[in-house]
């Protein structure tokens, strides 16, 4: 990752896209994906917001796929099924694969035309700091980028009220759609779980912290056969680096930042 320029202030405009650059004579075509599965509350809320902006297609894993990163299926079969979805006018499919698989098959098989943008989320749990390296939500957005489609990843605090995201999701998206972003970058948006009246505001240009939000905590259980088992949980961070995405959400701000795909960046860098 790197710290990016201010919103909309990119030096080489030939290497940028505006996420609202679609054919104005038709509605925006939006593909919505996630890693928590097609039945999650977060994807329903995100698709509901997206339906206010254009034509929405949901393509999501059939099962929970958190921490899949950019994993894909390289052999075997992918079972797909059209699903009923609780947002009117939205066509939805479940895929027995990873979040990145969903983006791949959505683009190359399910959607009649390429989407103008991919929305990934809303993830149950922050995707800040080093956790973005493991995130299936971010991995799906990066798969969109590999297919030259702009993408935004959305996450919120696990166990929070969700009210801050519901209140500010559409205004934040409208703002980002009007901004320029480099072709090797995605937007990463994280909402704190506090009630709207406790929200402190929005912090932009947040860089990922160098540490994960959840630090691994292992509890060892020894077995009679001399083997042992590790029970894994995570301890949430209480402090964060200055100017980071983690600092923003810990201080009850919406965090907006960019994540660069270094592989794509190396191509554009020459």
Coordinates of C-alpha atoms in Angstrom, one line a residue:
X1 CA 0.0 0.0 0.0
X2 CA 1.0 3.6 -0.3
X3 CA -0.3 7.0 0.7
X4 CA -2.3 8.4 -2.2
X5 CA -2.9 12.0 -3.3
X6 CA -5.8 14.0 -2.1
X7 CA -9.2 13.0 -3.3
X8 CA -9.5 13.8 -7.0
X9 CA -5.9 15.2 -7.2
X10 CA -4.0 12.7 -9.4
X11 CA -1.1 14.1 -11.4
X12 CA -1.4 11.8 -14.5
X13 CA -5.0 11.8 -15.6
X14 CA -4.3 9.2 -18.3
X15 CA -3.7 6.7 -15.5
X16 CA -7.0 7.6 -13.8
X17 CA -10.6 6.7 -14.0
X18 CA -13.6 8.5 -12.7
X19 CA -15.9 6.0 -11.2
X20 CA -18.9 7.7 -12.7
X21 CA -17.5 7.4 -16.2
X22 CA -20.2 5.2 -17.7
X23 CA -22.6 5.7 -20.6
X24 CA -24.9 8.5 -19.4
X25 CA -27.8 7.4 -21.6
X26 CA -28.4 4.3 -19.5
X27 CA -28.4 3.5 -15.8
X28 CA -25.2 2.6 -14.1
X29 CA -24.7 -1.2 -14.0
X30 CA -23.5 -2.2 -10.6
X31 CA -22.3 -5.6 -9.4
X32 CA -22.5 -6.2 -5.7
X33 CA -20.4 -8.9 -4.0
X34 CA -19.2 -9.8 -0.5
X35 CA -17.4 -12.4 1.5
X36 CA -20.0 -13.0 4.2
X37 CA -22.4 -14.8 1.9
X38 CA -25.5 -14.0 -0.1
X39 CA -27.8 -14.2 3.0
X40 CA -25.8 -11.6 5.0
X41 CA -27.5 -8.4 6.2
X42 CA -24.6 -6.3 4.9
X43 CA -25.0 -7.2 1.2
X44 CA -28.8 -6.6 1.4
X45 CA -28.2 -3.1 2.7
X46 CA -25.5 -2.4 0.2
X47 CA -27.6 -3.7 -2.7
X48 CA -30.6 -1.6 -1.5
X49 CA -28.4 1.5 -1.6
X50 CA -27.0 0.6 -5.0
X51 CA -30.5 0.2 -6.4
X52 CA -30.9 4.0 -5.9
X53 CA -28.0 4.5 -8.3
X54 CA -28.7 2.1 -11.1
X55 CA -29.2 -1.5 -12.3
X56 CA -28.0 -3.9 -9.6
X57 CA -26.7 -7.5 -10.0
X58 CA -25.8 -9.4 -6.8
X59 CA -23.2 -12.2 -7.2
X60 CA -22.2 -13.6 -3.8
X61 CA -20.8 -16.7 -2.2
X62 CA -23.3 -19.3 -1.0
X63 CA -21.4 -19.7 2.3
X64 CA -19.3 -17.6 4.6
X65 CA -16.0 -16.8 2.9
X66 CA -14.2 -14.3 5.3
X67 CA -10.4 -14.1 5.1
X68 CA -10.3 -15.6 1.7
X69 CA -8.2 -12.7 0.4
X70 CA -7.9 -13.1 -3.4
X71 CA -8.2 -16.9 -3.5
X72 CA -9.8 -18.3 -6.6
X73 CA -11.0 -21.8 -7.8
X74 CA -8.6 -23.1 -10.4
X75 CA -9.9 -26.6 -10.9
X76 CA -13.3 -28.4 -10.5
X77 CA -16.7 -26.9 -10.7
X78 CA -18.6 -23.8 -9.5
X79 CA -22.2 -24.3 -8.8
X80 CA -24.4 -21.2 -9.4
X81 CA -28.0 -20.6 -8.6
X82 CA -30.4 -17.7 -9.1
X83 CA -31.7 -16.6 -5.8
X84 CA -34.7 -14.6 -4.6
X85 CA -33.4 -11.4 -3.0
X86 CA -35.1 -9.0 -0.6
X87 CA -34.4 -5.9 -2.7
X88 CA -37.0 -5.3 -5.5
X89 CA -35.6 -5.3 -9.1
X90 CA -32.3 -6.9 -8.1
X91 CA -31.2 -10.1 -9.9
X92 CA -29.1 -12.3 -7.6
X93 CA -27.0 -15.4 -7.9
X94 CA -25.2 -17.5 -5.3
X95 CA -21.8 -19.1 -6.3
X96 CA -20.3 -22.0 -4.5
X97 CA -16.9 -20.3 -4.6
X98 CA -14.8 -17.5 -3.2
X99 CA -15.5 -13.7 -3.4
X100 CA -13.0 -13.3 -6.2
X101 CA -14.7 -16.3 -8.0
X102 CA -18.0 -14.4 -7.8
X103 CA -16.5 -11.3 -9.5
X104 CA -14.9 -13.5 -12.2
X105 CA -18.1 -15.5 -13.1
X106 CA -20.2 -12.4 -12.7
X107 CA -18.2 -10.5 -15.3
X108 CA -17.5 -13.4 -17.7
X109 CA -20.7 -15.4 -17.5
X110 CA -23.6 -14.1 -15.5
X111 CA -24.0 -10.5 -16.4
X112 CA -25.1 -9.7 -19.9
X113 CA -22.6 -6.8 -20.1
X114 CA -19.6 -5.8 -18.1
X115 CA -20.5 -3.8 -14.9
X116 CA -19.5 -0.2 -14.6
X117 CA -18.5 -0.6 -11.0
X118 CA -18.2 -3.3 -8.3
X119 CA -19.4 -2.7 -4.7
X120 CA -18.0 -5.2 -2.2
X121 CA -19.5 -5.5 1.3
X122 CA -20.8 -4.4 3.6
X123 CA -18.4 -6.6 5.5
X124 CA -19.2 -7.6 9.1
X125 CA -16.0 -6.3 10.7
X126 CA -13.5 -3.6 9.8
X127 CA -11.1 -4.0 7.0
X128 CA -8.3 -1.7 8.2
X129 CA -4.6 -2.0 8.8
X130 CA -2.9 -5.3 7.9
X131 CA -6.2 -7.1 7.9
X132 CA -6.8 -5.9 4.3
X133 CA -4.2 -8.5 3.2
X134 CA -6.6 -11.3 4.4
X135 CA -9.9 -9.7 3.4
X136 CA -12.2 -11.5 0.9
X137 CA -14.1 -8.2 0.7
X138 CA -10.9 -6.4 -0.5
X139 CA -9.9 -9.4 -2.6
X140 CA -13.2 -9.2 -4.6
X141 CA -12.7 -5.5 -5.2
X142 CA -9.1 -6.2 -6.4
X143 CA -10.5 -8.9 -8.8
X144 CA -12.7 -6.1 -10.3
X145 CA -9.6 -4.0 -10.7
X146 CA -7.8 -6.7 -12.6
X147 CA -10.7 -6.6 -15.0
X148 CA -10.4 -2.9 -15.4
X149 CA -13.5 -2.2 -13.4
X150 CA -13.5 0.4 -10.6
X151 CA -14.4 -0.9 -7.2
X152 CA -15.3 0.2 -3.6
X153 CA -14.9 -2.0 -0.6
X154 CA -17.2 -1.3 2.4
X155 CA -16.9 -2.6 6.0
X156 CA -18.3 -1.8 9.4
X157 CA -17.6 -2.6 13.0
X158 CA -18.6 -6.1 14.0
X159 CA -21.4 -6.0 16.5
X160 CA -22.1 -2.3 15.9
X161 CA -25.6 -0.8 15.3
X162 CA -25.1 -0.3 11.6
X163 CA -26.9 3.0 11.8
X164 CA -23.9 5.1 10.8
X165 CA -23.4 3.1 7.6
X166 CA -27.0 3.2 6.8
X167 CA -27.2 7.0 7.3
X168 CA -24.0 7.9 5.4
X169 CA -23.6 5.1 2.8
X170 CA -25.3 6.8 -0.1
X171 CA -23.8 10.3 0.4
X172 CA -20.3 8.8 0.7
X173 CA -20.8 6.7 -2.5
X174 CA -22.1 9.7 -4.4
X175 CA -19.0 11.6 -3.4
X176 CA -16.6 8.8 -4.4
X177 CA -18.3 8.3 -7.8
X178 CA -17.5 11.8 -8.7
X179 CA -13.8 11.5 -7.8
X180 CA -10.9 10.4 -9.8
X181 CA -8.8 7.4 -8.7
X182 CA -5.8 5.7 -10.3
X183 CA -6.5 2.6 -12.3
X184 CA -4.4 0.5 -9.9
X185 CA -6.4 1.6 -6.8
X186 CA -9.7 0.9 -5.1
X187 CA -11.6 2.9 -2.5
X188 CA -11.7 1.4 1.0
X189 CA -14.5 2.7 3.3
X190 CA -15.0 1.7 6.9
X191 CA -17.9 2.7 9.1
X192 CA -17.7 2.8 13.0
X193 CA -20.5 1.0 14.7
X194 CA -21.6 3.8 16.9
X195 CA -25.0 5.5 16.8
X196 CA -25.2 8.4 14.3
X197 CA -25.2 11.0 17.0
X198 CA -21.8 9.8 18.3
X199 CA -20.2 9.8 14.9
X200 CA -17.4 12.4 14.8
X201 CA -17.3 12.9 11.0
X202 CA -15.4 11.6 8.0
X203 CA -11.6 11.3 7.6
X204 CA -10.3 11.0 4.1
X205 CA -6.9 9.9 2.7
X206 CA -6.5 7.3 5.4
X207 CA -3.5 5.0 5.0
X208 CA -3.7 1.4 6.2
X209 CA -2.0 0.9 9.6
X210 CA 1.0 -1.6 9.7
X211 CA -0.7 -3.8 12.2
X212 CA -4.0 -5.8 12.1
X213 CA -7.0 -4.6 13.9
X214 CA -7.4 -8.0 15.6
X215 CA -4.3 -9.4 17.1
X216 CA -4.2 -13.2 17.1
X217 CA -4.8 -14.8 20.5
X218 CA -4.2 -18.5 20.8
X219 CA -5.4 -20.8 23.5
X220 CA -3.7 -24.2 23.6
X221 CA -5.4 -27.4 24.5
X222 CA -3.3 -30.6 24.7
X223 CA -4.8 -33.9 23.7
X224 CA -4.2 -37.4 25.2
X225 CA -2.5 -38.6 22.0
X226 CA 0.2 -35.9 22.5
X227 CA -1.2 -33.7 19.8
X228 CA -2.6 -30.2 20.6
X229 CA -5.2 -27.9 19.4
X230 CA -5.1 -24.1 19.0
X231 CA -8.3 -22.1 19.6
X232 CA -8.0 -18.8 17.8
X233 CA -9.6 -15.6 18.8
X234 CA -8.8 -11.9 18.2
X235 CA -8.1 -9.1 20.5
X236 CA -9.1 -5.7 19.1
X237 CA -6.5 -3.0 18.9
X238 CA -6.9 0.0 21.2
X239 CA -4.3 2.3 19.6
X240 CA -3.3 3.1 16.1
X241 CA -0.8 5.0 14.0
X242 CA -1.4 8.7 13.2
X243 CA -3.2 9.3 10.0
X244 CA -4.3 5.7 9.6
X245 CA -7.6 4.0 8.8
X246 CA -7.5 2.3 12.2
X247 CA -7.1 5.5 14.0
X248 CA -10.1 7.0 12.3
X249 CA -12.5 4.2 13.2
X250 CA -11.2 4.0 16.8
X251 CA -12.0 7.7 17.2
X252 CA -15.5 7.2 15.7
X253 CA -14.8 8.6 12.2
X254 CA -15.8 7.1 8.9
X255 CA -12.5 6.2 7.2
X256 CA -12.0 6.7 3.5
X257 CA -8.8 5.7 1.8
X258 CA -7.2 4.0 -1.2
X259 CA -5.5 0.7 -1.6
X260 CA -3.1 0.2 -4.4
X261 CA -2.6 -3.0 -6.3
X262 CA 1.2 -3.1 -6.6
X263 CA 1.1 -5.6 -9.5
X264 CA -1.1 -3.3 -11.6
X265 CA 0.9 -0.3 -10.4
X266 CA 4.2 -1.8 -11.6
X267 CA 2.7 -2.1 -15.1
X268 CA 1.6 1.5 -15.2
X269 CA 4.9 2.7 -13.7
X270 CA 6.7 1.3 -16.7

